[in-house]
CSV table of C-alpha atoms in Angstrom, one decimal:
chain,number,residue,atom,x,y,z
A,27,MET,CA,-10.4,-43.3,-1.3
A,28,SER,CA,-11.2,-40.5,1.1
A,29,LYS,CA,-10.5,-36.9,0.2
A,30,PRO,CA,-9.3,-34.5,2.9
A,31,ILE,CA,-11.4,-31.8,4.4
A,32,ILE,CA,-9.3,-28.7,4.3
A,33,GLU,CA,-9.9,-25.6,6.5
A,34,ALA,CA,-7.7,-22.5,6.1
A,35,PHE,CA,-6.9,-20.0,8.8
A,36,PHE,CA,-5.3,-16.7,7.7
A,37,ASP,CA,-3.2,-14.6,10.1
A,38,GLU,CA,-3.1,-11.1,8.6
A,39,CYS,CA,-0.4,-9.9,10.9
A,40,THR,CA,2.1,-12.3,9.3
A,41,ASN,CA,0.2,-12.9,6.0
A,42,THR,CA,0.4,-16.6,6.9
A,43,VAL,CA,-2.1,-19.3,6.0
A,44,SER,CA,-2.4,-22.3,8.4
A,45,TYR,CA,-4.4,-25.4,7.5
A,46,VAL,CA,-6.2,-28.1,9.3
A,47,VAL,CA,-6.4,-31.2,7.1
A,48,SER,CA,-8.8,-33.8,8.4
A,49,ASP,CA,-9.9,-37.3,7.5
A,50,PRO,CA,-13.7,-37.6,7.4
A,51,LYS,CA,-13.6,-41.3,8.2
A,52,SER,CA,-11.4,-41.4,11.3
A,53,LEU,CA,-11.7,-37.7,12.3
A,54,SER,CA,-7.9,-37.6,12.6
A,55,CYS,CA,-6.3,-34.4,11.5
A,56,ALA,CA,-3.0,-32.6,10.8
A,57,ILE,CA,-2.2,-28.9,11.4
A,58,ILE,CA,0.1,-27.4,8.8
A,59,ASP,CA,2.2,-24.2,9.4
A,60,SER,CA,0.6,-22.9,12.6
A,61,VAL,CA,1.2,-19.3,13.9
A,62,LEU,CA,2.1,-18.1,17.4
A,63,GLY,CA,1.5,-14.4,17.6
A,64,PHE,CA,4.4,-12.3,18.6
A,65,ASP,CA,4.6,-8.5,19.3
A,66,ILE,CA,8.2,-7.6,18.5
A,67,TYR,CA,7.9,-4.3,20.5
A,68,SER,CA,6.7,-5.8,23.8
A,69,ALA,CA,8.1,-9.4,23.2
A,70,TYR,CA,4.7,-10.8,24.3
A,71,THR,CA,3.3,-13.9,22.5
A,72,SER,CA,-0.4,-14.2,21.6
A,73,ASP,CA,-2.6,-17.3,21.1
A,74,GLU,CA,-5.2,-15.5,19.0
A,75,SER,CA,-4.5,-17.4,15.8
A,76,LEU,CA,-3.9,-20.8,17.3
A,77,GLU,CA,-7.1,-20.5,19.4
A,78,LYS,CA,-9.1,-20.4,16.2
A,79,ILE,CA,-7.5,-23.7,15.1
A,80,ILE,CA,-8.1,-25.3,18.5
A,81,SER,CA,-11.8,-24.2,18.5
A,82,TYR,CA,-12.3,-25.7,15.0
A,83,ILE,CA,-10.7,-29.0,16.0
A,84,ASN,CA,-12.7,-29.2,19.2
A,85,ASN,CA,-16.0,-28.2,17.6
A,86,ASN,CA,-15.6,-30.9,14.9
A,87,ASN,CA,-14.4,-33.6,17.4
A,88,LEU,CA,-11.2,-34.0,15.5
A,89,LYS,CA,-8.1,-35.8,16.9
A,90,THR,CA,-4.8,-34.1,16.3
A,91,GLN,CA,-2.4,-36.7,14.9
A,92,TRP,CA,0.2,-34.5,13.3
A,93,ILE,CA,1.5,-30.9,13.6
A,94,LEU,CA,3.4,-30.4,10.4
A,95,GLU,CA,5.9,-27.7,9.2
A,96,THR,CA,6.8,-27.1,5.6
A,97,HIS,CA,10.0,-25.4,6.7
A,98,ALA,CA,11.6,-23.3,9.4
A,99,HIS,CA,9.7,-20.1,8.8
A,100,ALA,CA,11.5,-16.7,8.9
A,101,ASP,CA,8.4,-14.5,9.2
A,102,HIS,CA,6.4,-16.0,12.0
A,103,LEU,CA,6.8,-18.0,15.1
A,104,SER,CA,5.5,-21.6,15.0
A,105,ALA,CA,2.8,-22.5,17.4
A,106,ALA,CA,3.7,-26.2,17.2
A,107,GLY,CA,4.9,-26.4,20.8
A,108,VAL,CA,1.8,-24.9,22.2
A,109,LEU,CA,-0.5,-26.9,20.0
A,110,LYS,CA,1.2,-30.2,21.0
A,111,SER,CA,0.9,-29.4,24.7
A,112,ARG,CA,-2.8,-28.7,24.3
A,113,LEU,CA,-3.9,-31.1,21.6
A,114,GLY,CA,-1.3,-33.8,21.4
A,115,GLY,CA,0.1,-35.0,18.0
A,116,LYS,CA,3.6,-35.4,16.6
A,117,VAL,CA,5.6,-32.4,15.4
A,118,ALA,CA,7.3,-33.1,12.1
A,119,MET,CA,9.1,-31.5,9.2
A,120,GLY,CA,11.7,-32.3,6.5
A,121,CYS,CA,14.9,-34.3,7.3
A,122,ASN,CA,17.2,-31.4,6.3
A,123,ILE,CA,16.3,-29.2,9.3
A,124,PRO,CA,19.8,-30.0,10.8
A,125,LEU,CA,21.3,-27.8,8.0
A,126,VAL,CA,19.2,-24.9,9.2
A,127,GLN,CA,20.0,-25.6,12.8
A,128,LYS,CA,23.7,-25.7,12.0
A,129,ALA,CA,23.6,-22.4,10.1
A,130,PHE,CA,21.5,-20.5,12.6
A,131,GLY,CA,23.1,-22.2,15.6
A,132,LYS,CA,26.3,-20.5,14.5
A,133,ILE,CA,24.6,-17.2,14.0
A,134,TYR,CA,23.1,-17.3,17.5
A,135,ASN,CA,26.2,-18.7,19.0
A,136,GLU,CA,24.2,-21.6,20.6
A,137,ASN,CA,26.0,-23.8,23.0
A,138,LYS,CA,26.2,-27.6,23.0
A,139,GLU,CA,22.9,-27.9,24.7
A,140,PHE,CA,21.2,-27.0,21.4
A,141,LYS,CA,21.3,-30.2,19.4
A,142,ARG,CA,21.8,-29.7,15.7
A,143,ASN,CA,20.4,-33.1,14.6
A,144,GLY,CA,16.7,-32.4,14.4
A,145,SER,CA,16.0,-34.3,17.6
A,146,GLN,CA,13.6,-31.5,18.8
A,147,PHE,CA,11.1,-32.8,16.3
A,148,ASP,CA,9.1,-36.0,16.8
A,149,LYS,CA,9.6,-37.0,13.2
A,150,LEU,CA,11.8,-35.9,10.2
A,151,PHE,CA,10.5,-36.9,6.8
A,152,ASN,CA,12.6,-38.1,3.9
A,153,ASP,CA,11.8,-37.2,0.3
A,154,GLY,CA,9.2,-39.6,-1.0
A,155,GLU,CA,8.3,-40.9,2.5
A,156,LYS,CA,4.6,-41.8,3.1
A,157,PHE,CA,2.6,-41.5,6.3
A,158,GLN,CA,-1.1,-41.5,7.3
A,159,ILE,CA,-3.6,-39.0,8.6
A,160,GLY,CA,-6.1,-41.5,9.7
A,161,THR,CA,-7.0,-43.3,6.5
A,162,LEU,CA,-5.5,-40.5,4.3
A,163,SER,CA,-2.2,-41.3,2.6
A,164,VAL,CA,0.4,-38.5,2.6
A,165,THR,CA,3.5,-38.3,0.4
A,166,VAL,CA,6.4,-36.0,1.4
A,167,ILE,CA,8.1,-34.2,-1.5
A,168,SER,CA,11.4,-32.4,-0.8
A,169,VAL,CA,11.3,-28.9,-2.4
A,170,PRO,CA,14.5,-27.1,-1.3
A,171,GLY,CA,15.4,-23.7,-2.5
A,172,HIS,CA,13.8,-21.2,-0.2
A,173,THR,CA,15.5,-23.2,2.6
A,174,PRO,CA,17.3,-26.5,2.4
A,175,ALA,CA,14.7,-28.2,4.6
A,176,CYS,CA,11.5,-27.2,2.7
A,177,VAL,CA,9.0,-30.0,2.0
A,178,ALA,CA,5.5,-30.2,0.5
A,179,TYR,CA,2.8,-32.6,1.6
A,180,HIS,CA,0.8,-34.4,-1.1
A,181,ILE,CA,-2.7,-35.5,0.1
A,182,SER,CA,-5.1,-36.8,-2.6
A,183,ASP,CA,-5.4,-34.0,-5.1
A,184,ALA,CA,-4.0,-31.4,-2.8
A,185,LEU,CA,-0.4,-30.3,-2.3
A,186,PHE,CA,0.7,-28.0,0.6
A,187,ILE,CA,3.8,-26.2,-0.8
A,188,GLY,CA,4.8,-23.8,1.9
A,189,ASP,CA,6.8,-20.9,0.5
A,190,THR,CA,7.9,-22.6,-2.7
A,191,LEU,CA,5.5,-20.5,-4.8
A,192,PHE,CA,3.1,-17.8,-4.0
A,193,MET,CA,0.0,-16.8,-6.0
A,194,PRO,CA,0.8,-16.5,-9.7
A,195,ASP,CA,0.6,-12.7,-9.6
A,196,TYR,CA,3.1,-12.6,-6.7
A,197,GLY,CA,5.7,-15.1,-7.9
A,198,SER,CA,8.2,-17.2,-6.0
A,199,ALA,CA,10.0,-17.4,-2.7
A,200,ARG,CA,13.2,-15.6,-1.9
A,201,CYS,CA,16.4,-17.8,-1.8
A,202,ASP,CA,18.9,-15.7,0.1
A,203,PHE,CA,18.5,-17.2,3.6
A,204,PRO,CA,21.4,-19.5,4.7
A,205,GLY,CA,21.2,-22.7,2.6
A,206,GLY,CA,18.8,-21.1,0.1
A,207,ASP,CA,19.5,-21.6,-3.6
A,208,ALA,CA,17.6,-20.3,-6.6
A,209,GLY,CA,18.6,-23.1,-8.8
A,210,SER,CA,17.3,-25.6,-6.3
A,211,LEU,CA,14.1,-23.7,-6.1
A,212,TYR,CA,13.7,-23.9,-9.9
A,213,ASP,CA,14.2,-27.6,-9.8
A,214,SER,CA,11.8,-28.1,-6.9
A,215,VAL,CA,9.1,-26.2,-8.9
A,216,GLN,CA,9.6,-28.4,-11.9
A,217,LYS,CA,8.9,-31.4,-9.6
A,218,ILE,CA,5.6,-29.8,-8.7
A,219,TYR,CA,4.8,-29.0,-12.3
A,220,GLN,CA,5.1,-32.7,-13.1
A,221,LEU,CA,1.9,-33.4,-11.1
A,222,PRO,CA,-1.5,-33.5,-12.8
A,223,GLY,CA,-2.7,-30.0,-13.9
A,224,LYS,CA,-5.7,-30.0,-11.6
A,225,THR,CA,-3.7,-30.7,-8.5
A,226,ARG,CA,-4.7,-28.0,-6.0
A,227,LEU,CA,-1.7,-26.0,-4.5
A,228,PHE,CA,-2.1,-24.5,-1.1
A,229,HIS,CA,0.3,-21.7,-0.2
A,230,CYS,CA,1.7,-20.7,3.2
A,231,HIS,CA,1.4,-16.9,2.5
A,232,ASP,CA,-0.4,-14.4,0.4
A,233,TYR,CA,0.1,-10.7,-0.1
A,234,ARG,CA,-2.3,-8.5,-2.0
A,235,THR,CA,-1.0,-6.9,-5.1
A,236,LYS,CA,-1.7,-3.6,-6.9
A,237,ASN,CA,-4.2,-5.5,-9.1
A,238,ARG,CA,-5.7,-7.7,-6.4
A,239,ASN,CA,-7.1,-6.2,-3.2
A,240,TYR,CA,-8.1,-9.5,-1.6
A,241,TYR,CA,-6.3,-12.5,-0.2
A,242,LYS,CA,-6.1,-15.8,-1.9
A,243,TRP,CA,-4.1,-18.9,-1.2
A,244,GLU,CA,-5.2,-21.7,-3.5
A,245,THR,CA,-4.2,-22.3,-7.1
A,246,THR,CA,-3.6,-25.3,-9.4
A,247,VAL,CA,-0.5,-26.7,-11.2
A,248,ASP,CA,-2.0,-25.6,-14.5
A,249,GLU,CA,-2.6,-22.0,-13.3
A,250,GLN,CA,0.9,-21.7,-11.9
A,251,LYS,CA,2.5,-23.1,-15.1
A,252,GLU,CA,0.6,-20.6,-17.2
A,253,LYS,CA,0.6,-17.5,-15.2
A,254,ASN,CA,3.3,-17.3,-12.5
A,255,ILE,CA,5.1,-14.1,-13.1
A,256,HIS,CA,8.5,-15.5,-11.9
A,257,LEU,CA,8.3,-19.2,-12.8
A,258,ASN,CA,5.8,-20.2,-15.5
A,259,SER,CA,6.5,-23.1,-17.8
A,260,ASN,CA,8.2,-20.8,-20.3
A,261,VAL,CA,10.9,-19.6,-17.9
A,262,GLU,CA,14.4,-21.1,-18.3
A,263,ARG,CA,16.5,-22.1,-15.3
A,264,GLN,CA,19.3,-19.6,-15.8
A,265,SER,CA,17.0,-16.7,-16.4
A,266,PHE,CA,15.1,-17.5,-13.2
A,267,ILE,CA,18.3,-17.8,-11.2
A,268,GLU,CA,19.5,-14.4,-12.4
A,269,MET,CA,16.1,-12.8,-11.8
A,270,ARG,CA,15.7,-14.3,-8.3
A,271,THR,CA,19.2,-13.4,-7.3
A,272,MET,CA,18.9,-9.8,-8.3
A,273,ARG,CA,15.4,-9.5,-6.7
A,274,ASP,CA,16.6,-11.0,-3.4
A,275,LYS,CA,19.3,-8.3,-3.2
A,276,THR,CA,16.5,-5.7,-3.0
A,277,LEU,CA,14.5,-7.3,-0.3
A,278,LYS,CA,14.6,-6.3,3.4
A,279,THR,CA,15.2,-8.8,6.2
A,280,PRO,CA,11.8,-10.1,7.4
A,281,LYS,CA,10.8,-8.3,10.6
A,282,LEU,CA,10.4,-11.5,12.7
A,283,LEU,CA,13.3,-13.4,11.2
A,284,LEU,CA,15.6,-13.2,14.3
A,285,PRO,CA,13.0,-14.0,16.9
A,286,SER,CA,11.2,-16.7,14.8
A,287,ILE,CA,14.1,-18.9,13.7
A,288,GLN,CA,15.2,-19.4,17.3
A,289,ILE,CA,11.7,-20.8,18.0
A,290,ASN,CA,11.1,-22.6,14.8
A,291,MET,CA,14.4,-24.5,14.7
A,292,ARG,CA,13.4,-25.8,18.2
A,293,ALA,CA,10.1,-27.3,16.9
A,294,GLY,CA,8.1,-24.4,18.2
A,295,LYS,CA,9.6,-24.3,21.7
A,296,LEU,CA,11.1,-21.4,23.5
A,297,PRO,CA,14.8,-21.5,24.4
A,298,LYS,CA,15.4,-23.0,27.8
A,299,ALA,CA,14.4,-20.7,30.7
A,300,GLU,CA,17.2,-19.1,32.6
A,301,ASN,CA,17.7,-19.2,36.4
A,302,ASN,CA,15.0,-16.5,36.9
A,303,GLY,CA,12.4,-18.7,35.1
A,304,LYS,CA,12.3,-16.3,32.1
A,305,HIS,CA,12.9,-17.2,28.5
A,306,TYR,CA,15.2,-15.0,26.4
A,307,LEU,CA,15.8,-14.6,22.6
A,308,LYS,CA,19.1,-13.5,21.2
A,309,ILE,CA,19.6,-10.6,18.7
A,310,PRO,CA,23.0,-10.9,17.1
A,311,ILE,CA,24.4,-7.4,16.4
A,312,ASN,CA,26.2,-6.6,13.1
A,313,THR,CA,26.1,-10.2,12.0
A,314,ALA,CA,25.5,-11.1,8.4
């Protein structure tokens, strides 16, 4: 059985890690959690991060088969739409994205032109569904909690877990976005902890801590079970829910939440251009 070749790309502006996962036999690849740069002050986008991915794919003669999202990110814009137009491939994520679209469609007062059925994506994956990256077999694991649509991608001995967990010294994902739930996150992590201890976990973000001045985004199941400061194997469900709920009340809204969700719930596409040919993002005022 082939093992994937995994190349990570770190976007320091958003602390996001994107991955290119390729099959050495067929040279097919998948891009996971890509980033489109966005300057919130000027409202200009940037291709800096995605150009690194495109160069890597072209330089290694890879064929883009999939552009995968672990969830609808609240802290960066997805580059899925741009990557699809330049590299091809199918844009996919978890089947519960309509729950996110319905919640944020209401917040943004989207009209009926915005479909809330996930049809913007080429493929929506069910829990346990399998698909291929070339000759590599991938299993989708539903891991709700941070959002209701979160999924992880299990490829050989690697699992791409999005925001479900961070590095052990940073903890776990917040659960206070619409549809988020701390109890669901606890249950999702227990599913991950059932995997073999040496399973490699690849995270979507990393943030340096007071005791670690460098970035890192790969751990193992065993390391998380032993050392995660929020959710190690000794933490009980109710105590985690109480901790996570209290902690979330202290957190600020992510800087790019309002711009990013509008793009990400559209599979990385901008809202439809208006009659002057320009695209606009909505900022709801005084809206919870």
